[in-house]
Short mmCIF file of C-alpha atoms in Angstrom, two decimals:
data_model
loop_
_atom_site.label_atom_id
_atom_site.label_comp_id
_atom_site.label_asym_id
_atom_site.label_seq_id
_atom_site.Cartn_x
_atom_site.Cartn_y
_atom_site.Cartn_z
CA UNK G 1 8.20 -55.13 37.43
CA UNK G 2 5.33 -54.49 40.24
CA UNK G 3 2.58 -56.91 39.92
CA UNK G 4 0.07 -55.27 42.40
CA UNK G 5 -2.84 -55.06 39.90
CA UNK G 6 -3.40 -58.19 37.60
CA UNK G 7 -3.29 -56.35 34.56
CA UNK G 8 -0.11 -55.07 34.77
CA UNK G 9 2.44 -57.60 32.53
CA UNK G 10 5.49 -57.11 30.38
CA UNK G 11 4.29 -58.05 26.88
CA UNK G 12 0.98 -55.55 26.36
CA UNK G 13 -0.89 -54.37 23.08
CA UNK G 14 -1.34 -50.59 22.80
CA UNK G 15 -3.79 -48.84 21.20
CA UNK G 16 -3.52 -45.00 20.51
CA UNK G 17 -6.67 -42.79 20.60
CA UNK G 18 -6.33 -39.73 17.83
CA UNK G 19 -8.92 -37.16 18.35
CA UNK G 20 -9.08 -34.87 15.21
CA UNK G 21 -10.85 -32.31 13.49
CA UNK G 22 -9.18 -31.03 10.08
CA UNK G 23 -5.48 -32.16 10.56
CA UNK G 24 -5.14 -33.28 6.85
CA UNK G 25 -2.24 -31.55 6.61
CA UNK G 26 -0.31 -32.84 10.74
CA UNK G 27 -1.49 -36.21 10.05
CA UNK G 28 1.94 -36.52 7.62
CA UNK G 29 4.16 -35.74 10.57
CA UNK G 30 2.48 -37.74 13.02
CA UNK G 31 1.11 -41.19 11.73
CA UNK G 32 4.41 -42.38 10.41
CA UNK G 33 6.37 -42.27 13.72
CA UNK G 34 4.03 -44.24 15.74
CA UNK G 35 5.90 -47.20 17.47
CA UNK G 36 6.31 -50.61 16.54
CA UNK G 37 4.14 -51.37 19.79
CA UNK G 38 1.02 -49.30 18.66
CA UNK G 39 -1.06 -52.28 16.54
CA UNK G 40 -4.29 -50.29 16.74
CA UNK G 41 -5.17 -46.89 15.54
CA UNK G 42 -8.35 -45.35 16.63
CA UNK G 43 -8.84 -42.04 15.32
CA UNK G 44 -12.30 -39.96 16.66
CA UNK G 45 -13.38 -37.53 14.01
CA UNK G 46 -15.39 -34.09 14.83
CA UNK G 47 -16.87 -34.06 11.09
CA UNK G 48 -13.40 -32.74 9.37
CA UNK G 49 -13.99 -31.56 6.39
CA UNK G 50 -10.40 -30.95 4.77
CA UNK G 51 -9.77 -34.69 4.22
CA UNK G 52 -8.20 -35.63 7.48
CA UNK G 53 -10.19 -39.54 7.56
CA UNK G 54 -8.64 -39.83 3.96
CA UNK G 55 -5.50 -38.67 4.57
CA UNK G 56 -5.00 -41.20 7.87
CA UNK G 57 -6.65 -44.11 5.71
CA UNK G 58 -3.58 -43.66 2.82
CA UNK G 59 -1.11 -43.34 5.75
CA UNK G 60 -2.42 -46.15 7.90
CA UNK G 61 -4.74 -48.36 6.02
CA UNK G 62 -5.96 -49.95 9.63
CA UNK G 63 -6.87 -47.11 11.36
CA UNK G 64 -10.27 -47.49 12.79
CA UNK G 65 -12.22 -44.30 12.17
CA UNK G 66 -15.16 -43.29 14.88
CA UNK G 67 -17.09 -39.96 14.85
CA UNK G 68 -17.46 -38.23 18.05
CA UNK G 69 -20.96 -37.69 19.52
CA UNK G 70 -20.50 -34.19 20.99
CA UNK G 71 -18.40 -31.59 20.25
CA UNK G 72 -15.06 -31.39 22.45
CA UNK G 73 -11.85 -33.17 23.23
CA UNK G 74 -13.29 -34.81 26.14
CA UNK G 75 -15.90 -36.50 24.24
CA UNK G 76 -13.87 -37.31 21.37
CA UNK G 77 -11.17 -39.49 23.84
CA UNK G 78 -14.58 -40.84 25.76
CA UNK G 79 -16.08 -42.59 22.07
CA UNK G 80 -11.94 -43.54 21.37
CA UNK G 81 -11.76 -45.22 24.48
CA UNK G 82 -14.90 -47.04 24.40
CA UNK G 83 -13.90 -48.76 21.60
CA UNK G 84 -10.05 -49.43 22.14
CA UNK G 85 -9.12 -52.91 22.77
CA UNK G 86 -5.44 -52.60 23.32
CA UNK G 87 -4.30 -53.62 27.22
CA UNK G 88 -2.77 -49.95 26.91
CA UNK G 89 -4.36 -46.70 25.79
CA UNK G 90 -2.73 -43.88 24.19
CA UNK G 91 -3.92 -40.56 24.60
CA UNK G 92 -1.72 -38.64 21.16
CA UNK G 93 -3.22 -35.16 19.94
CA UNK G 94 -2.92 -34.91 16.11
CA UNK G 95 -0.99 -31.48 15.44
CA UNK G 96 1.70 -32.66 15.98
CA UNK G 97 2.41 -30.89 19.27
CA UNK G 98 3.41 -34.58 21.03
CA UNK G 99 6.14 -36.86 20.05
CA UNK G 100 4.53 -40.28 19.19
CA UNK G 101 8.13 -41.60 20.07
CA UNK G 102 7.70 -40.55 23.25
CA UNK G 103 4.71 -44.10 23.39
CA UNK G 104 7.53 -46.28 24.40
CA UNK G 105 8.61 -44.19 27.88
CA UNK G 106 4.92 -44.37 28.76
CA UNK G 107 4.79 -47.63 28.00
CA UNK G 108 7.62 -48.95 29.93
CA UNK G 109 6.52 -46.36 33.21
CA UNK G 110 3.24 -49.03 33.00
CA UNK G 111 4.93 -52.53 32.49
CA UNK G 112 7.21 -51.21 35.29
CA UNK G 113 3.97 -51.20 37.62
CA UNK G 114 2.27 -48.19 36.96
CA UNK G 115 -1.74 -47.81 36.70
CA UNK G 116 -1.59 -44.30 34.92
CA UNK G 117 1.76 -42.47 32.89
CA UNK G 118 1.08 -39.11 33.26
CA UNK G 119 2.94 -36.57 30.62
CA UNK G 120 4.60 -33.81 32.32
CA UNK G 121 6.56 -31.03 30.84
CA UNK G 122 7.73 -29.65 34.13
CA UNK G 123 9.30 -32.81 35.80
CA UNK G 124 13.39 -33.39 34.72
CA UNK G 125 13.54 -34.24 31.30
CA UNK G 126 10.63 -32.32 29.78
CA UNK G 127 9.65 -29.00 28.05
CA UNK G 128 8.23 -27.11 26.14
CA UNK G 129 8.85 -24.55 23.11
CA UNK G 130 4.65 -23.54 22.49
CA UNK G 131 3.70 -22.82 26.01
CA UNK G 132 2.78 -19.04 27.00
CA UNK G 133 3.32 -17.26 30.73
CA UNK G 134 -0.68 -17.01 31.02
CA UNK G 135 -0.86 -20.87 30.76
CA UNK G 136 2.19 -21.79 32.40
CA UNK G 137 0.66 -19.80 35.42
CA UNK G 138 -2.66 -20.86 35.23
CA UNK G 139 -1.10 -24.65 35.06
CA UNK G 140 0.47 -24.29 37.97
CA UNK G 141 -2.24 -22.66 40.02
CA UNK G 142 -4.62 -25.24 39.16
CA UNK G 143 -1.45 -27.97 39.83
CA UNK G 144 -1.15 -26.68 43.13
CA UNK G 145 -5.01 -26.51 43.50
CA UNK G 146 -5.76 -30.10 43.12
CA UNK G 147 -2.28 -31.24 44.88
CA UNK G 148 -3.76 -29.53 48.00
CA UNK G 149 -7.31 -31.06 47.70
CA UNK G 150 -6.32 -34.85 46.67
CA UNK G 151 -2.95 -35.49 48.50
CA UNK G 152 -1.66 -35.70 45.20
CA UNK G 153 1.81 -34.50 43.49
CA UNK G 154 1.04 -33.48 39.92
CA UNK G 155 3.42 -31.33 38.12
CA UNK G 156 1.57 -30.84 34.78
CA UNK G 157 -2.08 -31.55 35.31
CA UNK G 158 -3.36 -29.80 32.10
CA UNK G 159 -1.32 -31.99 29.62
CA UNK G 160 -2.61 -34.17 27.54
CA UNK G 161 -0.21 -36.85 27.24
CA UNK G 162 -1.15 -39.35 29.21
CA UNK G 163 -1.61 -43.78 28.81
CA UNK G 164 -3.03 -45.73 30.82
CA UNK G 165 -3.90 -49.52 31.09
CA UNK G 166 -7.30 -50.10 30.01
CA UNK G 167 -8.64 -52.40 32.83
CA UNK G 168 -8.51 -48.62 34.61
CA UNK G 169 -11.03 -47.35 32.54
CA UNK G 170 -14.05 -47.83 35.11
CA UNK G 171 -12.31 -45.40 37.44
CA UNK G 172 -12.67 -42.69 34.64
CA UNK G 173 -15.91 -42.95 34.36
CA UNK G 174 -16.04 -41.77 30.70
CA UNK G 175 -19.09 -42.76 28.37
CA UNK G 176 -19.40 -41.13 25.02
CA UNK G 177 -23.37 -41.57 25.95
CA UNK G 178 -26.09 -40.24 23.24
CA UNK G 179 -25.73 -38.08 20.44
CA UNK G 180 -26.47 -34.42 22.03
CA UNK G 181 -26.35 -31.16 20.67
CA UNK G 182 -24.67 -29.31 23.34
CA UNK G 183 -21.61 -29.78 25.06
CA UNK G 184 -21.83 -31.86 28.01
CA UNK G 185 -19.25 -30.97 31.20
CA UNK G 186 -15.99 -33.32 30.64
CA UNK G 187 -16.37 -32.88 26.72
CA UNK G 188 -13.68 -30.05 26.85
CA UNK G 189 -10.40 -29.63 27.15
CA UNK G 190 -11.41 -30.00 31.26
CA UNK G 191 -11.42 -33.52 30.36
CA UNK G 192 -7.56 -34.10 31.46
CA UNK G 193 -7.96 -32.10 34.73
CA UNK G 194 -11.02 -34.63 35.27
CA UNK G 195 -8.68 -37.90 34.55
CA UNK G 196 -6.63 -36.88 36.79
CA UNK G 197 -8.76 -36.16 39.97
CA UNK G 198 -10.87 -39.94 39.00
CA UNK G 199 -7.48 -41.55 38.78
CA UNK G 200 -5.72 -40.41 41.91
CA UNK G 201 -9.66 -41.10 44.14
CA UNK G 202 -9.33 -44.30 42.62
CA UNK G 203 -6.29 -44.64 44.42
CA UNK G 204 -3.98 -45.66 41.09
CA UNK G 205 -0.18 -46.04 40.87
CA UNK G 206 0.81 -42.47 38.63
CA UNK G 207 4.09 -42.22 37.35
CA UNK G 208 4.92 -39.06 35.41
CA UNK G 209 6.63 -39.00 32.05
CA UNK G 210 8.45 -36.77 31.08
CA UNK G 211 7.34 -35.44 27.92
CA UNK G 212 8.54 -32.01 25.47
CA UNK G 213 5.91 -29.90 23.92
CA UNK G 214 6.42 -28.96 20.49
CA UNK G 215 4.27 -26.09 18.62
CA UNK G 216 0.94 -27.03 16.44
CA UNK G 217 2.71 -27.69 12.71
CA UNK G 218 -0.48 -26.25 10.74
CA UNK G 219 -3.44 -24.87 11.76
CA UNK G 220 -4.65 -23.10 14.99
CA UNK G 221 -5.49 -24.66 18.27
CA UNK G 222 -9.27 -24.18 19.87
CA UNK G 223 -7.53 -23.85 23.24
CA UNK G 224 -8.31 -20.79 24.64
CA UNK G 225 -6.27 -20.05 27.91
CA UNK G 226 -8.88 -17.72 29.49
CA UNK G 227 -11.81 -19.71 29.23
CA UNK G 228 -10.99 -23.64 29.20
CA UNK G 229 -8.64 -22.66 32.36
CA UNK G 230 -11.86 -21.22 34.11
CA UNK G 231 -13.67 -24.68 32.63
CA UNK G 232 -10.70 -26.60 34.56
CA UNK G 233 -11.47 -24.64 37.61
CA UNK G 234 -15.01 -25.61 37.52
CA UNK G 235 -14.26 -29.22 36.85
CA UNK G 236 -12.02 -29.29 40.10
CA UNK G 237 -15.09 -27.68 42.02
CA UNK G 238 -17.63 -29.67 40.32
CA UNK G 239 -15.51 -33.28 41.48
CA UNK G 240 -14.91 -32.11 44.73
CA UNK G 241 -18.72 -31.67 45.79
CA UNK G 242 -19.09 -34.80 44.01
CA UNK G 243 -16.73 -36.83 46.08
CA UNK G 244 -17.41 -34.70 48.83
CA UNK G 245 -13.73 -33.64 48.71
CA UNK G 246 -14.17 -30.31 50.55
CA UNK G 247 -15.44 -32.40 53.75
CA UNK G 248 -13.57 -35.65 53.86
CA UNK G 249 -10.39 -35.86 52.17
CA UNK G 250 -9.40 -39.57 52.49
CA UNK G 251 -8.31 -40.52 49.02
CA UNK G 252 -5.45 -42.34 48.96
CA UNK G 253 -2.27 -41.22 47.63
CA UNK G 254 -0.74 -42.02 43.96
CA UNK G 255 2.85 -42.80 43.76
CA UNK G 256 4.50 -40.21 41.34
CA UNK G 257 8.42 -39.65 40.36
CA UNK G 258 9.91 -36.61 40.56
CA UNK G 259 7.22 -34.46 41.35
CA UNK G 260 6.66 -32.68 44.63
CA UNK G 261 3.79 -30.50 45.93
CA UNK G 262 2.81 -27.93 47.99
CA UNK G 263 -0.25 -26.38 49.52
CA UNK G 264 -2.47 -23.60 48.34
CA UNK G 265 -5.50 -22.32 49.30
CA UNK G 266 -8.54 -22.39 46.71
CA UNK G 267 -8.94 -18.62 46.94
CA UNK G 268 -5.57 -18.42 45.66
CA UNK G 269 -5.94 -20.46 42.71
CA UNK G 270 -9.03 -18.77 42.05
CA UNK G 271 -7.36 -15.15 42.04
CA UNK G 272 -5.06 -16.45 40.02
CA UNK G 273 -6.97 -17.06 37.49
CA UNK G 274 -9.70 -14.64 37.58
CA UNK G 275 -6.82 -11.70 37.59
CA UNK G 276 -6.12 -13.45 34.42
CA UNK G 277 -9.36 -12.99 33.26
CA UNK G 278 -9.81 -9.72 34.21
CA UNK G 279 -13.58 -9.13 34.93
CA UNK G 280 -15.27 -12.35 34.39
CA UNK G 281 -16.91 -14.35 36.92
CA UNK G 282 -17.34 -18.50 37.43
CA UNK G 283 -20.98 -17.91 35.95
CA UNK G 284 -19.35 -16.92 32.80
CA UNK G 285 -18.21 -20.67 32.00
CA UNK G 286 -21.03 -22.59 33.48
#
């Protein structure tokens, strides 16, 4: 076990963050199979109104319930994480979509010295039977996109199976913040793209996971390809003139396992997606 950061050590508590929003009827297939290692539950509600608190309360009388502040993924896993006190966080969508007994590879990729386990359904060993060409594309675009600009070698940046130790949080930079009524930027499903670029200028260990992608059981997803893609895009040009990316690319580089990258311009990403989206422009999603 690497023991370069302090709070790396063999014998953690994990806590999984849930974020739902009607998933009454997922909650059945999911709860039951979390590990033996997860000994806190923190689900983040978006004001479900099918039953879904209920439903998690008669299936795990300790979860702790917390309602989101905005709307969006993003700020559903910011108010879970703010109030998480395992030594390892969980990031587990409810639909069933992830394997919860998948927790225990992430958890032994960070007691064997990683900072961040990052889910990937493109390294050896993982998969997926719900993704579509237009997203597997417009993954690997954006992949390529951010590889180039950080010096990093993601294979999967837009899944969202990912743990993480908590002492890392500070380098997310996540708040939940004040009840608003719009959407703030990070509160969508951008909010994994923006983990990702935080924890690699942070200069964290990554090691990817690899992780298989089921279908949603019930229900239908909010993701929209078209549109949270261009969101992602945004989010990679927003953090780059943030950090100043563009200008002076000195972040240091994450260790990853089996994952390799290579270089693309941003106009090609860009095309890429835009030819997806057929007529629209970046204004479109701002």
């Amino acid at each position: 076990m690497s023991s370069h950061q302090p709070w790396i050590h063999d014998t953690p508590t994990v806590s999984v963050v849930l974020p739902t929003k009607n998933e009454a009827l997922n909650l059945p297939s999911v709860l039951p199979h979390l590990p033996s290692c997860v000994i806190e539950l923190v689900l983040v509600d978006g004001h479900s109104t099918d039953g879904t608190i209920e439903v998690a309360q008669s299936l795990r009388p300790d979860v702790r319930v917390v309602t989101q502040t905005r709307k969006g993924k993003g700020n559903a896993l910011a108010c879970g994480f703010a109030v998480a006190t395992g030594d390892i966080v969980v990031m587990l969508d409810a639909d069933g979509s992830a394997d919860p007994d998948e927790i225990d590879r992430f958890v032994a990729a960070l007691v064997a010295g990683a900072d961040f386990a990052k889910g990937s359904r493109f390294t050896v060993g993982g998969g997926s039977s719900d993704i579509t060409r237009i997203r597997r594309l417009g993954n690997k675009a954006l992949n390529q996109l951010v590889n180039s600009l950080c010096g990093t070698r993601y294979t999967d940046l837009c899944y969202g199976y990912n743990a993480f130790w908590r002492a890392c949080l500070p380098a997310l930079d996540l708040l939940p913040g004040i009840p608003h009524a719009d959407m703030m930027w990070g509160d969508g499903f951008e909010v994994e793209t923006l983990i990702n670029i935080r924890i690699a200028k942070a200069g964290l260990r990554v090691s990817e996971v690899p992780s298989f992608e089921r279908p949603r059981i019930h229900g239908t997803s909010n993701l929209n390809a078209v549109k949270d893609g261009l969101r992602v895009l945004n989010t990679i040009r927003l953090e780059a003139r943030r950090e100043k990316l563009l200008v002076d690319l000195h972040w240091p580089e994450p260790v990853l396992s089996d994952a390799t990258a290579e270089p693309v311009r941003f106009r090609t990403a860009v095309s890429v997606i835009l030819v997806a989206r057929g007529d629209s422009r970046w204004e479109d999603v701002l």
